[in-house]
Amino acid sequence: MAERGAGMAADIAEQPEGYARLLEGDHAAAIAEVAARVAERRPRHVVFVGRGTSDHAALYGAYLTEIRLGIPVGLASPSTVTLYGARPDLSDALVIGVSQSGGSPDLTGVLKVARETGALTLAVTNNAESVLATTAELHLDVAAGHERAVAATKTYTAELFALLLLVEGVRNGDGTLPAEERKAIGELPGLAEQVLADRGADDLAQRYRFASRLVTTGRGYAYPTARETALKLMETSYLPALAFSGADLLHGPLAMTDPDVPVLAVVGSGPGGRAMADVVHRLGERRADVVTVGPEDVAGASGRLAVPPVDERYAPLLDILPLQRLALALALARGGDPDAPRGLKKVTATL
Amino acid sequence: MAERGAGMAADIAEQPEGYARLLEGDHAAAIAEVAARVAERRPRHVVFVGRGTSDHAALYGAYLTEIRLGIPVGLASPSTVTLYGARPDLSDALVIGVSQSGGSPDLTGVLKVARETGALTLAVTNNAESVLATTAELHLDVAAGHERAVAATKTYTAELFALLLLVEGVRNGDGTLPAEERKAIGELPGLAEQVLADRGADDLAQRYRFASRLVTTGRGYAYPTARETALKLMETSYLPALAFSGADLLHGPLAMTDPDVPVLAVVGSGPGGRAMADVVHRLGERRADVVTVGPEDVAGASGRLAVPPVDERYAPLLDILPLQRLALALALARGGDPDAPRGLKKVTATL
């Protein structure tokens, strides 16, 4: 029998390679072609659907689309269509279903209805043969390869990376990347390697060994990272982890933080990070134990998982890496097997 | 000094009266007029923005809009506009900002940009003089009166009720309600009185006195109720409460439930409730302690907070009432003061 967590560790380690793969050859060409098709259709608005980890990738795609393309975006609740039979008129829309397996009947249901009502439909999956991929008019293969662990890691970041290439390709009009953008994105595989070489997350796992719960927070592009971190900690360590946008945390849930509750705050080097500085400061006043993920130390925090400084829109590709390692190391420290956590199946058939 | 929780108790008790108020005279006429204006403009899509409790009301509005009007809906992240300077083209859209105080600068920022780019804008607030109300082209006054407690209760349900009247008025075309709809909605104040007369929630608070965390769940129209319940428990009792859609709970987070973690499941009498039955069953198999809120006993659950059977789209107006009472009673049982919880301010100025 394999060592506990060996699968998840291998999945995590493969991510830089996964990024590089999408920048080359057939995969890059396929993404550029899809981006050109989307640019040609000029959707008036974009609707994302996803569940769990893929919902967090969809959220990242939503920020990118609204900020980089100026197209309004919504995150849809599949149940309006699948449970209540809603038939929204999506004829001006691009509807994007994000799913690692491509096997979720609820997302397929939404894309089917969307296509029937005239929407441009796009499936972002790790399985080109899946029903979601064949239901949608367009398909982006995130090409992450077989995922060993049940908890998704490399398929999540492959979804992020594919969505980044898609949006920047649409922005450029013909699906390709402008030279400067290509250069910056081309550095991400190497930077990801560098982040994964740092073992700070393993030490942090020792510190959180007996934590009874945890809060994660971030704003803007970093909010999906906070959400995904919370889910990963819950899936692998059964640790109740509450994710809040930095803005929402300053409403009621700030009362949830006290010195016994570790806070993981994603604090980047752009507008989202600057907005988070006040949140970290207020958490510090409450004597909360805040550890940040980001390129610089933040006043009020007791520690930091270091990542290189990059534009905030690239940061989700790097910030999640030490947090995945944290989830893995914490699950091992707490005696669990992150490759096969209790109660978790790879594909869940919800309608 | 007033008795602990007296303010929140009074706010909760006023809700049936608040519903009745919106069905009559000037308030009803004002809502009908706004609904007629929206119907006339025929928006191609609708964007909701809100934070905290008002975000849950917005989510309810989103389900109603997509299911009852067949108009695609998105929930926007204000930060794309306020932090990253996005200027999405919203000329075909109706943009609805929901906020009790109407004082959130981030929502106001989104509505301002939306109005500048040609969107129809609507503020749903409890303060007609607020900056959000005066920034938007249209305003719905939820007329809940002054809220005594910091944790929102009657302003939440007033937002739900106003959104229900709005959407049904738009559906009917001229802003008024069809006779049958009017009759069904007209029964809600009396049914709300009946629900509040039941004291089952107080007993349940005793049972949860020493719980260390809690999970809430629901699907479709009931999902906002699950989210709002979790927030209310966190705000008033500092009890970590994780809200999941029933669909997401069957993914990873099911591992979070074990016999030590109480689960509150909202199980109505329509499609959402039927989809929840399987979730409750699976929770029962894990020997989770499930209490439902709904009109009928559910196999696998150990108890139930009773509410009358109504169409699922009305149920959020009733289901939340015993859950607010639970939050109040639990805060008192745990020695807190739900009228003035630590770390919570009424208006939070986030950008």
Short mmCIF file of C-alpha atoms in Angstrom, two decimals, chain A residues 71 97 105 107 144 146 205 276 285 308 345:
data_model
loop_
_atom_site.label_atom_id
_atom_site.label_comp_id
_atom_site.label_asym_id
_atom_site.label_seq_id
_atom_site.Cartn_x
_atom_site.Cartn_y
_atom_site.Cartn_z
CA ILE A 71 -18.20 41.89 -19.69
CA GLY A 97 -19.45 25.04 -17.15
CA PRO A 105 -25.52 16.01 -14.42
CA LEU A 107 -23.97 21.35 -14.95
CA ALA A 144 -3.93 17.92 -16.08
CA HIS A 146 -5.12 11.58 -14.03
CA ALA A 205 0.98 22.37 9.77
CA MET A 276 -6.77 43.36 2.95
CA GLU A 285 -6.14 44.32 17.22
CA PRO A 308 6.97 35.85 -5.34
CA LYS A 345 -16.22 10.80 -3.78
#
